[in-house]
Amino acid sequence: MHGLAIEAPSALAEEATLAALLRCCVREVAGPRGLVWPAPPYLLLRVAGTLLRARTYGGAALRFDGPPERLEGGTWRPLTTDELVGLVETELQGHNGEFAGQVAASRDAVAAILEARAEPPADPWLASEQSLVYGHPFHPSPKARGGDGWLRYAPEAHAEFPVRLLGVREDVLAEEGDVSALEGMGRAPDGYRLLPAHPWQLDLLRPALGTDLVDLGPGPVVMPTSSVRTVYAPEAGVCLKFSLDVRITNCVRKNAWYELAGAVELTSRLKPIFDEISVKHPATRWLPEPGYRSAALGTRLHEGLGVIVRQSPWAACSPGVTPVLAAALALDAPARDSVWWSAYVSAVALPVLELYFTHGVVLEPHLQNVLVGLDASGMPAEAVFRDLEGTKLVAGRHDLGGLHPEVARALTYDAERGWARVVYCLLVNHLTEIAAAVAGQDDGLLRELWRIARGLLAKHAADLGWPLPLSDLLAGAPLPAKANLGVRWARAADRAAGYVPIANPLA
Ligand SMILES: Nc1ncnc2c1ncn2[C@@H]1O[C@H](COP(=O)(O)OP(=O)(O)OP(=O)(O)O)[C@@H](O)[C@H]1O
Ligand SMILES: [Mg+2]
């Protein structure tokens, strides 16, 4: 986008909202109908009978250079978000009375974030977590955050706030694993244990809270990370993943009871696997989620107040290595060369493939779930994988006997679904965006980057004995791109989201 520094927040918010919706239209609406045509320097597409065009670069990442336009009465005129929403509503089957409101709410949220942003935090990792002003580039309403008061808790506005400390009577305490990091956050009365709560979630849960919990007042100050509901508690040196009954992108962010238990279960199962991976790929790191705590006061409160303890990325990286959120690097890559890219792809992609093929583990390595550890010269030296909610075990590859059937079900994917998830997250969501950031408008460099990635993946495929799905991928099989517009339009659950095929840059 041009002229970012000088445009007003409302203009920038409109530009970014239009861009995200237009990307969805290319990928999910016009693309699958064969209604997208490259016409350099433009990309042309037709939505609901109207011809649209924009100058684009960055391959599948679809970055725009200048304002998108629509053809009207033989003349190209600037396209607005509201017009594009109208075209989408005409083109898509069925009716969704919420859709236009969600897009507009997201645009308003971006403008409010831009108004509120001040100095970023001094911690470079935290600054990267809080840098995603425009959010997911392929989502129709990336920043919509239900309800009022959200700005107080917004990472992009560099919020910080104290958690609220609750006391849970010991006889109704629910916990598994190691939650020792919570104990130092305050003092609970005799017979009670400390339960930190997100103040926004407490407001949302207020009517259901009942009288079994005691309010111990404010606790340590925390800072929200990019997911909003996971916060960093610097004094305790951990992250806390809270439930938040707010729709953020496609999900209401609730830790289901079987996900609380599943995180702890996965942490103990993944430990020996990651130990083994890091022998072959010493740059590999991950963020264990050793325990959770909640209150056994009915499912609503057990899930609504359940908090997962997660290791801090600083603790995962070696001394002298700075963790940076991959999504932040996709906005602003520190280098524009193929050596940096080679190091990046090796650190991030190879362990993901090794985990899938050798160990039957499906990571969810999208841009928001991966941190890249940069060394003093800014080179990718380590890759840190996080978020066990999206981490799954391939069905049939692990003995899940002894687990509660619901816990086992929630942490299993069949091989095919798992592979689609890996390819979507790693290639479509992640590496296409990093490649676009590295290459900028240099199409020749972009092609070179994919040649390099192909070489690295092919070498790894040979090491792994050419597993069929990876061979197909290297032979140019189309990539599965998650249909975020489709799932919002259908008002369906995130897990019901389908994929649309897009061209494979490795071909
Ligand atoms: N390119 C991207 N891909 C996926 N998510 C993105 C992207 N950019 C921004 N996001 C945001 O990142 C979050 C991803 O959600 P995800 O389900 O991985 O996180 P979570 O489970 O809520 O929290 P955590 O990652 O801390 O475990 C959403 O808020 C989404 O809007
Ligand atoms: Mg995540």
Coordinates of C-alpha atoms and ligand atoms in Angstrom, one line a residue:
M1 CA 0.0 0.0 0.0
H2 CA 1.3 3.5 -0.8
G3 CA 1.6 6.5 1.4
L4 CA 0.8 4.6 4.7
A5 CA 2.5 7.3 6.8
I6 CA 0.4 10.2 5.5
E7 CA -3.1 8.9 5.2
A8 CA -5.7 9.4 7.9
P9 CA -6.7 6.3 10.0
S10 CA -10.2 6.1 8.4
A11 CA -8.6 6.1 4.9
L12 CA -6.0 3.5 5.9
A13 CA -8.7 1.3 7.5
E14 CA -10.8 1.5 4.4
E15 CA -7.9 0.6 2.2
A16 CA -6.9 -2.4 4.3
T17 CA -10.4 -3.7 4.7
L18 CA -11.0 -3.4 0.9
A19 CA -7.7 -5.2 0.2
A20 CA -8.5 -8.1 2.6
L21 CA -12.0 -8.6 1.1
L22 CA -10.8 -8.3 -2.4
R23 CA -8.1 -11.0 -1.7
C24 CA -10.9 -13.2 -0.4
C25 CA -12.9 -12.5 -3.6
V26 CA -10.0 -13.4 -5.9
R27 CA -9.3 -16.6 -4.0
E28 CA -12.8 -17.8 -3.0
V29 CA -15.4 -16.1 -5.3
A30 CA -13.9 -15.3 -8.7
G31 CA -11.0 -17.7 -8.7
P32 CA -12.9 -21.0 -8.4
R33 CA -15.4 -19.7 -11.1
G34 CA -12.6 -19.0 -13.6
L35 CA -13.2 -15.3 -13.4
V36 CA -9.7 -14.0 -12.6
W37 CA -7.4 -13.0 -15.4
P38 CA -3.8 -11.6 -15.2
A39 CA -3.6 -8.5 -17.4
P40 CA -0.2 -7.0 -16.4
P41 CA 0.2 -4.8 -14.6
Y42 CA -3.3 -5.5 -13.5
L43 CA -5.2 -8.4 -12.2
L44 CA -8.8 -8.5 -13.5
L45 CA -11.7 -10.3 -11.9
R46 CA -15.4 -10.4 -12.2
V47 CA -17.7 -10.4 -9.2
A48 CA -21.5 -10.4 -9.6
G49 CA -21.1 -9.3 -13.2
T50 CA -18.9 -6.3 -12.4
L51 CA -15.3 -6.1 -13.7
L52 CA -12.8 -5.2 -11.1
R53 CA -9.0 -4.5 -11.4
A54 CA -6.0 -3.8 -9.3
R55 CA -2.3 -3.7 -9.7
T56 CA -0.8 -6.6 -7.8
Y57 CA 2.5 -8.2 -6.9
G58 CA 3.8 -10.8 -4.5
G59 CA 2.4 -13.9 -6.1
A60 CA -0.3 -15.7 -4.1
A61 CA 0.1 -13.2 -1.3
L62 CA -1.8 -10.7 -3.6
R63 CA -0.4 -7.4 -2.5
F64 CA -1.9 -4.3 -4.1
D65 CA -0.1 -1.4 -5.6
G66 CA -2.6 1.4 -5.8
P67 CA -6.4 1.5 -5.4
P68 CA -8.6 -1.3 -6.8
E69 CA -11.1 -0.1 -9.4
R70 CA -14.5 -1.2 -10.9
L71 CA -15.7 -0.7 -14.4
E72 CA -18.8 1.4 -14.6
G73 CA -20.3 2.8 -17.8
G74 CA -16.9 2.2 -19.6
T75 CA -14.9 4.1 -17.0
W76 CA -12.7 2.7 -14.2
R77 CA -13.7 4.2 -10.9
P78 CA -12.3 3.6 -7.4
L79 CA -13.9 0.6 -5.7
T80 CA -15.1 0.9 -2.1
T81 CA -15.5 -1.8 0.6
D82 CA -19.3 -1.1 0.8
E83 CA -19.6 -1.6 -3.0
L84 CA -17.6 -4.9 -2.8
V85 CA -19.7 -6.1 0.1
G86 CA -22.8 -5.5 -2.1
L87 CA -21.2 -7.5 -5.0
V88 CA -20.3 -10.4 -2.7
E89 CA -23.9 -10.4 -1.3
T90 CA -25.3 -10.6 -4.8
E91 CA -22.9 -13.2 -6.0
L92 CA -23.0 -15.7 -3.1
Q93 CA -25.9 -18.0 -2.6
G94 CA -28.2 -17.5 0.4
H95 CA -28.4 -14.6 2.8
N96 CA -26.3 -13.4 5.6
G97 CA -27.7 -10.3 7.4
E98 CA -24.6 -10.0 9.6
F99 CA -21.9 -10.0 7.0
A100 CA -21.9 -6.3 6.0
G101 CA -21.9 -5.4 9.7
Q102 CA -18.9 -7.6 10.5
V103 CA -16.9 -6.1 7.6
A104 CA -17.8 -2.6 8.7
A105 CA -17.0 -3.4 12.4
S106 CA -13.6 -4.7 11.4
R107 CA -12.9 -1.5 9.4
D108 CA -13.9 0.7 12.4
A109 CA -11.7 -1.4 14.7
V110 CA -8.7 -0.8 12.4
A111 CA -9.3 2.9 12.5
A112 CA -9.7 2.9 16.3
I113 CA -6.4 0.9 16.6
L114 CA -4.6 3.3 14.4
E115 CA -5.8 6.3 16.4
A116 CA -4.8 4.6 19.7
R117 CA -1.4 3.3 18.8
A118 CA 1.5 5.0 20.6
E119 CA 5.0 3.8 21.4
P120 CA 5.5 0.1 21.0
P121 CA 6.9 -1.8 24.0
A122 CA 10.7 -2.0 24.4
D123 CA 10.6 -5.8 24.3
P124 CA 11.1 -6.6 20.6
W125 CA 9.2 -9.9 20.7
L126 CA 6.2 -8.3 22.4
A127 CA 6.4 -5.4 19.9
S128 CA 6.1 -8.0 17.1
E129 CA 3.1 -9.6 18.7
Q130 CA 1.4 -6.2 18.9
S131 CA 2.2 -5.1 15.3
L132 CA -0.7 -6.8 13.5
V133 CA -2.8 -3.7 12.9
Y134 CA -4.5 -5.1 9.8
G135 CA -4.7 -8.7 10.9
H136 CA -5.2 -11.7 8.7
P137 CA -4.7 -10.6 5.0
F138 CA -7.3 -13.2 3.7
H139 CA -10.2 -12.7 6.0
P140 CA -13.3 -10.5 5.3
S141 CA -13.5 -9.1 8.9
P142 CA -10.0 -9.7 10.3
K143 CA -10.3 -7.2 13.2
A144 CA -14.0 -7.5 14.2
R145 CA -14.1 -7.9 18.0
G146 CA -17.7 -8.3 19.3
G147 CA -19.0 -5.8 21.9
D148 CA -17.6 -2.6 23.5
G149 CA -14.5 -2.0 25.5
W150 CA -12.2 -4.1 23.4
L151 CA -9.7 -1.4 22.8
R152 CA -8.6 -1.5 26.5
Y153 CA -7.4 -5.1 25.8
A154 CA -6.1 -4.7 22.3
P155 CA -2.5 -5.8 21.6
E156 CA -2.3 -3.6 18.5
A157 CA -3.0 -0.6 20.8
H158 CA -0.2 -1.7 23.1
A159 CA -2.6 -2.4 25.9
E160 CA -1.4 -3.6 29.3
F161 CA -3.6 -4.3 32.3
P162 CA -3.6 -6.3 35.5
V163 CA -5.2 -9.7 35.5
R164 CA -8.0 -10.2 38.1
L165 CA -7.2 -12.7 40.8
L166 CA -9.9 -15.1 41.9
G167 CA -9.7 -17.5 44.8
V168 CA -11.1 -21.0 44.1
R169 CA -12.0 -23.2 47.0
E170 CA -9.7 -26.2 47.1
D171 CA -12.6 -28.6 46.9
V172 CA -13.7 -27.2 43.5
L173 CA -10.3 -26.6 42.1
A174 CA -9.8 -28.1 38.6
E175 CA -6.3 -28.5 37.3
E176 CA -3.9 -30.8 35.6
G177 CA -0.1 -30.6 35.1
D178 CA 2.3 -28.0 36.3
V179 CA 0.7 -24.7 37.2
S180 CA 3.4 -23.6 39.6
A181 CA 3.9 -20.3 37.7
L182 CA 0.5 -19.2 39.0
E183 CA 1.4 -19.4 42.6
G184 CA 3.6 -16.4 42.7
M185 CA 1.0 -14.1 41.3
G186 CA -0.6 -13.2 44.6
R187 CA -1.9 -14.7 47.8
A188 CA -5.0 -16.8 48.3
P189 CA -6.7 -17.2 51.6
D190 CA -6.4 -20.5 53.5
G191 CA -8.4 -23.2 51.7
Y192 CA -8.3 -21.3 48.4
R193 CA -6.1 -21.4 45.3
L194 CA -5.2 -18.5 43.0
L195 CA -6.9 -18.4 39.6
P196 CA -5.9 -15.4 37.4
A197 CA -8.7 -14.2 35.1
H198 CA -8.9 -12.0 32.1
P199 CA -10.8 -8.9 33.2
W200 CA -12.7 -8.7 29.9
Q201 CA -13.8 -12.3 30.3
L202 CA -14.9 -11.7 33.9
D203 CA -17.2 -8.9 32.6
L204 CA -18.6 -11.2 30.0
L205 CA -19.1 -14.0 32.6
R206 CA -20.4 -11.8 35.4
P207 CA -24.0 -13.0 35.4
A208 CA -22.8 -16.7 35.6
L209 CA -20.1 -16.2 38.3
G210 CA -22.2 -17.2 41.4
T211 CA -20.8 -16.9 44.9
D212 CA -18.3 -19.8 45.0
L213 CA -15.3 -17.7 43.9
V214 CA -13.7 -14.9 45.9
D215 CA -12.5 -11.7 44.2
L216 CA -8.9 -11.0 45.4
G217 CA -8.5 -7.9 43.3
P218 CA -6.0 -6.9 40.6
G219 CA -2.9 -9.1 40.1
P220 CA 0.2 -8.7 38.0
V221 CA 0.2 -6.5 34.9
V222 CA 0.1 -8.5 31.7
M223 CA 0.4 -7.6 28.0
P224 CA -1.8 -9.2 25.2
T225 CA -0.1 -11.1 22.4
S226 CA -1.4 -11.2 18.8
S227 CA -4.2 -13.7 19.6
V228 CA -5.7 -11.1 22.1
R229 CA -6.7 -13.8 24.6
T230 CA -3.1 -15.0 25.3
V231 CA -1.2 -12.6 27.5
Y232 CA 2.4 -12.3 28.5
A233 CA 3.1 -12.1 32.3
P234 CA 6.7 -10.9 32.3
E235 CA 7.3 -11.3 36.1
A236 CA 6.2 -14.9 36.1
G237 CA 8.0 -15.4 32.8
V238 CA 5.1 -17.3 31.2
C239 CA 2.2 -16.7 28.8
L240 CA -1.4 -17.3 30.0
K241 CA -3.9 -18.5 27.4
F242 CA -7.4 -17.4 28.6
S243 CA -10.9 -18.1 27.3
L244 CA -12.5 -15.1 25.8
D245 CA -16.2 -15.3 24.8
V246 CA -15.6 -13.0 21.8
R247 CA -15.5 -13.9 18.1
I248 CA -12.0 -13.2 16.8
T249 CA -11.7 -14.1 13.1
N250 CA -13.7 -17.4 12.9
C251 CA -13.9 -18.6 16.5
V252 CA -15.3 -17.6 19.8
R253 CA -12.1 -18.1 21.8
K254 CA -13.2 -20.6 24.4
N255 CA -10.9 -23.2 26.0
A256 CA -13.2 -26.2 25.8
W257 CA -12.7 -28.7 28.7
Y258 CA -11.2 -31.3 26.4
E259 CA -8.8 -28.7 25.0
L260 CA -7.6 -27.8 28.5
A261 CA -6.9 -31.4 29.2
G262 CA -5.6 -32.0 25.6
A263 CA -2.9 -29.2 26.0
V264 CA -1.4 -30.9 29.0
E265 CA -1.6 -34.4 27.4
L266 CA 0.1 -33.1 24.2
T267 CA 2.8 -31.4 26.2
S268 CA 3.9 -34.7 27.7
R269 CA 3.6 -36.6 24.5
L270 CA 5.4 -34.0 22.4
K271 CA 8.4 -33.6 24.7
P272 CA 10.3 -36.7 23.6
I273 CA 9.2 -36.1 19.9
F274 CA 10.6 -32.6 19.9
D275 CA 13.8 -33.8 21.7
E276 CA 14.3 -36.2 18.8
I277 CA 13.5 -33.6 16.1
S278 CA 16.0 -31.2 17.5
V279 CA 18.8 -33.7 17.1
K280 CA 18.3 -33.6 13.3
H281 CA 17.0 -30.0 13.2
P282 CA 18.8 -28.2 16.1
A283 CA 17.0 -24.9 15.3
T284 CA 13.6 -26.3 16.4
R285 CA 11.9 -25.0 19.5
W286 CA 8.4 -25.2 20.9
L287 CA 6.3 -23.7 23.6
P288 CA 5.1 -26.4 26.1
E289 CA 1.7 -25.9 27.8
P290 CA 2.5 -27.8 31.0
G291 CA -0.7 -27.2 32.9
Y292 CA -4.1 -25.6 33.3
R293 CA -6.2 -24.4 36.2
S294 CA -9.9 -23.7 36.5
A295 CA -12.9 -24.0 38.8
A296 CA -15.1 -27.1 38.7
L297 CA -18.3 -25.1 38.9
G298 CA -20.1 -26.4 35.9
T299 CA -19.0 -26.5 32.3
R300 CA -19.6 -22.8 31.6
L301 CA -17.2 -21.7 34.3
H302 CA -14.8 -24.6 34.0
E303 CA -14.3 -23.6 30.3
G304 CA -14.9 -19.8 30.7
L305 CA -12.3 -19.5 33.4
G306 CA -9.9 -22.2 32.3
V307 CA -6.4 -20.8 31.9
I308 CA -3.5 -22.6 30.2
V309 CA 0.1 -21.9 31.3
R310 CA 2.5 -21.6 28.3
Q311 CA 6.2 -21.2 28.3
S312 CA 7.5 -17.8 27.3
P313 CA 9.3 -17.6 23.9
W314 CA 12.2 -15.9 25.6
A315 CA 12.7 -19.1 27.6
A316 CA 12.6 -21.2 24.5
C317 CA 15.3 -19.3 22.5
S318 CA 19.0 -19.5 23.0
P319 CA 20.9 -16.5 24.5
G320 CA 21.4 -13.8 21.9
V321 CA 18.5 -15.0 19.8
T322 CA 15.4 -12.8 19.6
P323 CA 12.0 -14.4 19.0
V324 CA 9.9 -12.4 16.5
L325 CA 6.4 -13.3 15.4
A326 CA 6.4 -14.7 11.8
A327 CA 3.3 -12.5 11.0
A328 CA 5.4 -9.4 11.8
L329 CA 8.1 -10.6 9.5
A330 CA 5.5 -11.0 6.8
L331 CA 4.8 -7.2 7.1
D332 CA 8.4 -6.2 7.2
A333 CA 11.1 -8.8 6.5
P334 CA 14.5 -7.6 7.7
A335 CA 16.4 -8.8 4.6
R336 CA 15.6 -8.8 0.9
D337 CA 17.9 -11.7 -0.1
S338 CA 17.8 -15.4 -0.8
V339 CA 20.3 -16.3 1.9
W340 CA 18.0 -15.1 4.6
W341 CA 15.1 -16.9 2.9
S342 CA 17.0 -20.2 2.7
A343 CA 17.8 -20.0 6.5
Y344 CA 14.1 -19.2 7.1
V345 CA 12.7 -22.1 5.1
S346 CA 15.2 -24.5 6.5
A347 CA 14.3 -23.5 10.1
V348 CA 10.6 -23.4 9.7
A349 CA 9.6 -25.9 7.0
L350 CA 11.8 -28.9 7.6
P351 CA 10.8 -29.7 11.2
V352 CA 7.1 -29.3 10.2
L353 CA 7.5 -31.9 7.5
E354 CA 9.6 -34.2 9.7
L355 CA 7.0 -34.0 12.5
Y356 CA 4.2 -35.0 10.0
F357 CA 5.9 -37.8 8.2
T358 CA 8.1 -39.3 10.8
H359 CA 6.1 -38.7 13.9
G360 CA 2.5 -38.3 12.8
V361 CA 2.2 -34.9 14.4
V362 CA 0.2 -32.1 12.7
L363 CA 1.4 -28.6 13.6
E364 CA -0.6 -25.5 12.7
P365 CA 2.3 -23.4 11.6
H366 CA 0.4 -20.4 10.3
L367 CA 2.0 -16.9 10.6
Q368 CA 0.6 -16.3 14.1
N369 CA 1.7 -19.7 15.6
V370 CA 5.3 -19.5 14.6
L371 CA 8.1 -17.3 16.1
V372 CA 11.4 -17.1 14.3
G373 CA 14.5 -16.6 16.5
L374 CA 16.8 -14.0 14.8
D375 CA 20.4 -13.9 15.7
A376 CA 22.4 -10.7 16.3
S377 CA 22.8 -10.2 12.5
G378 CA 19.0 -10.7 11.9
M379 CA 19.4 -14.1 10.4
P380 CA 16.8 -16.8 11.2
A381 CA 18.5 -19.1 13.7
E382 CA 15.6 -20.8 15.4
A383 CA 11.9 -21.5 14.8
V384 CA 9.5 -21.7 17.8
F385 CA 6.2 -23.5 17.3
R386 CA 3.3 -22.8 19.6
D387 CA -0.4 -23.3 20.1
L388 CA -1.3 -26.8 21.1
E389 CA -5.0 -26.2 20.4
G390 CA -4.3 -26.6 16.7
T391 CA -1.7 -29.3 17.1
K392 CA -3.0 -32.8 16.3
L393 CA -1.9 -36.4 16.2
V394 CA -2.5 -38.4 13.0
A395 CA -5.1 -41.0 13.6
G396 CA -3.7 -44.5 13.8
R397 CA -0.1 -43.3 14.5
H398 CA -0.5 -42.9 18.3
D399 CA -1.9 -45.0 21.1
L400 CA -4.7 -42.9 22.6
G401 CA -6.2 -45.6 24.7
G402 CA -6.7 -44.5 28.3
L403 CA -7.6 -40.9 27.3
H404 CA -11.2 -39.7 27.7
P405 CA -12.7 -40.3 24.2
E406 CA -13.6 -36.6 23.8
V407 CA -10.0 -35.6 24.6
A408 CA -8.7 -38.2 22.2
R409 CA -11.2 -37.1 19.4
A410 CA -10.2 -33.4 19.8
L411 CA -6.5 -34.1 19.4
T412 CA -6.7 -36.4 16.4
Y413 CA -6.8 -35.7 12.6
D414 CA -7.0 -38.2 9.9
A415 CA -3.9 -38.2 7.7
E416 CA -5.5 -36.4 4.8
R417 CA -7.1 -33.7 6.8
G418 CA -3.8 -33.2 8.7
W419 CA -1.8 -32.9 5.5
A420 CA -4.2 -30.3 4.1
R421 CA -3.9 -28.3 7.3
V422 CA 0.0 -28.5 7.2
V423 CA 0.1 -27.4 3.6
Y424 CA -2.3 -24.6 4.1
C425 CA -0.7 -23.2 7.2
L426 CA 2.9 -23.7 6.1
L427 CA 2.8 -22.8 2.4
V428 CA -0.3 -20.7 1.8
N429 CA -0.7 -18.8 5.0
H430 CA 2.9 -18.6 5.9
L431 CA 5.7 -19.0 3.3
T432 CA 3.8 -17.1 0.5
E433 CA 3.6 -14.1 2.7
I434 CA 7.2 -14.2 3.8
A435 CA 8.3 -14.7 0.2
A436 CA 6.2 -11.6 -0.8
A437 CA 7.8 -9.6 2.0
V438 CA 11.3 -10.6 1.0
A439 CA 10.8 -10.1 -2.7
G440 CA 8.8 -6.9 -2.6
Q441 CA 8.0 -5.9 -6.2
D442 CA 10.9 -7.9 -7.6
D443 CA 9.1 -10.8 -9.5
G444 CA 12.5 -12.3 -10.5
L445 CA 13.5 -12.6 -6.9
L446 CA 10.2 -14.1 -6.0
R447 CA 10.7 -16.8 -8.6
E448 CA 14.2 -17.4 -7.3
L449 CA 12.9 -17.7 -3.7
W450 CA 10.5 -20.5 -4.7
R451 CA 13.2 -22.3 -6.7
I452 CA 15.3 -22.3 -3.5
A453 CA 12.4 -23.5 -1.4
R454 CA 11.7 -26.3 -3.9
G455 CA 15.3 -27.4 -3.7
L456 CA 15.3 -27.5 0.1
L457 CA 12.0 -29.4 0.2
A458 CA 13.1 -31.8 -2.5
K459 CA 16.3 -32.6 -0.6
H460 CA 14.2 -33.2 2.6
A461 CA 11.8 -35.3 0.6
A462 CA 14.6 -37.6 -0.5
D463 CA 15.8 -37.9 3.2
L464 CA 12.2 -38.9 4.1
G465 CA 12.0 -41.5 1.3
W466 CA 9.8 -39.5 -1.0
P467 CA 6.5 -39.8 0.9
L468 CA 3.7 -39.6 -1.7
P469 CA 1.9 -36.4 -0.4
L470 CA 5.2 -34.5 -0.5
S471 CA 6.1 -35.9 -3.9
D472 CA 2.7 -34.7 -5.2
L473 CA 3.3 -31.3 -3.7
L474 CA 6.7 -30.9 -5.4
A475 CA 5.2 -32.1 -8.6
G476 CA 2.9 -29.1 -8.5
A477 CA -0.4 -30.3 -6.9
P478 CA -2.6 -27.2 -6.2
L479 CA -2.4 -25.9 -2.7
P480 CA -5.4 -25.9 -0.4
A481 CA -6.3 -22.3 0.7
K482 CA -8.7 -22.0 3.7
A483 CA -12.0 -20.4 2.7
N484 CA -12.4 -17.7 5.4
L485 CA -15.0 -15.7 3.4
G486 CA -17.0 -18.9 2.8
V487 CA -17.0 -19.9 6.4
R488 CA -18.1 -16.5 7.6
W489 CA -20.7 -16.3 4.9
A490 CA -22.1 -19.7 6.0
R491 CA -21.8 -18.7 9.7
A492 CA -20.2 -22.1 10.2
A493 CA -17.7 -23.3 12.8
D494 CA -14.1 -22.8 12.0
R495 CA -13.5 -26.5 11.9
A496 CA -16.1 -26.7 9.1
A497 CA -14.1 -24.3 6.9
G498 CA -13.4 -25.8 3.5
Y499 CA -10.4 -25.2 1.2
V500 CA -10.2 -23.8 -2.3
P501 CA -7.4 -24.9 -4.6
I502 CA -4.8 -22.3 -5.7
A503 CA -1.7 -22.4 -7.9
N504 CA 1.4 -24.0 -6.4
P505 CA 4.4 -21.8 -6.5
L506 CA 6.7 -24.8 -6.1
A507 CA 5.7 -26.1 -9.5
Ligands
LIG1 N1 -1.9 -14.8 8.8 C1 -2.6 -15.1 9.8 N2 -3.0 -16.4 10.0 C2 -3.7 -16.8 11.0 N3 -4.1 -16.0 12.0 C3 -3.8 -14.7 12.0 C4 -3.0 -14.2 10.9 N4 -2.8 -12.9 11.1 C5 -3.4 -12.6 12.2 N5 -4.0 -13.7 12.8 C6 -4.7 -13.7 14.0 O1 -4.1 -14.7 14.9 C7 -5.1 -15.4 15.6 C8 -4.9 -16.9 15.3 O2 -5.7 -17.6 16.0 P1 -5.2 -19.0 16.8 O3 -6.5 -19.8 16.8 O4 -4.0 -19.6 16.3 O5 -4.8 -18.3 18.2 P2 -5.4 -18.7 19.6 O6 -5.5 -20.2 19.7 O7 -6.6 -17.9 19.9 O8 -4.2 -18.2 20.6 P3 -2.7 -18.6 20.6 O9 -2.1 -18.5 19.3 O10 -2.0 -17.7 21.6 O11 -2.7 -20.0 21.1 C9 -6.4 -14.8 15.3 O12 -6.7 -13.8 16.2 C10 -6.2 -14.2 13.9 O13 -7.0 -13.2 13.6
MG2 MG -2.5 -19.3 17.5

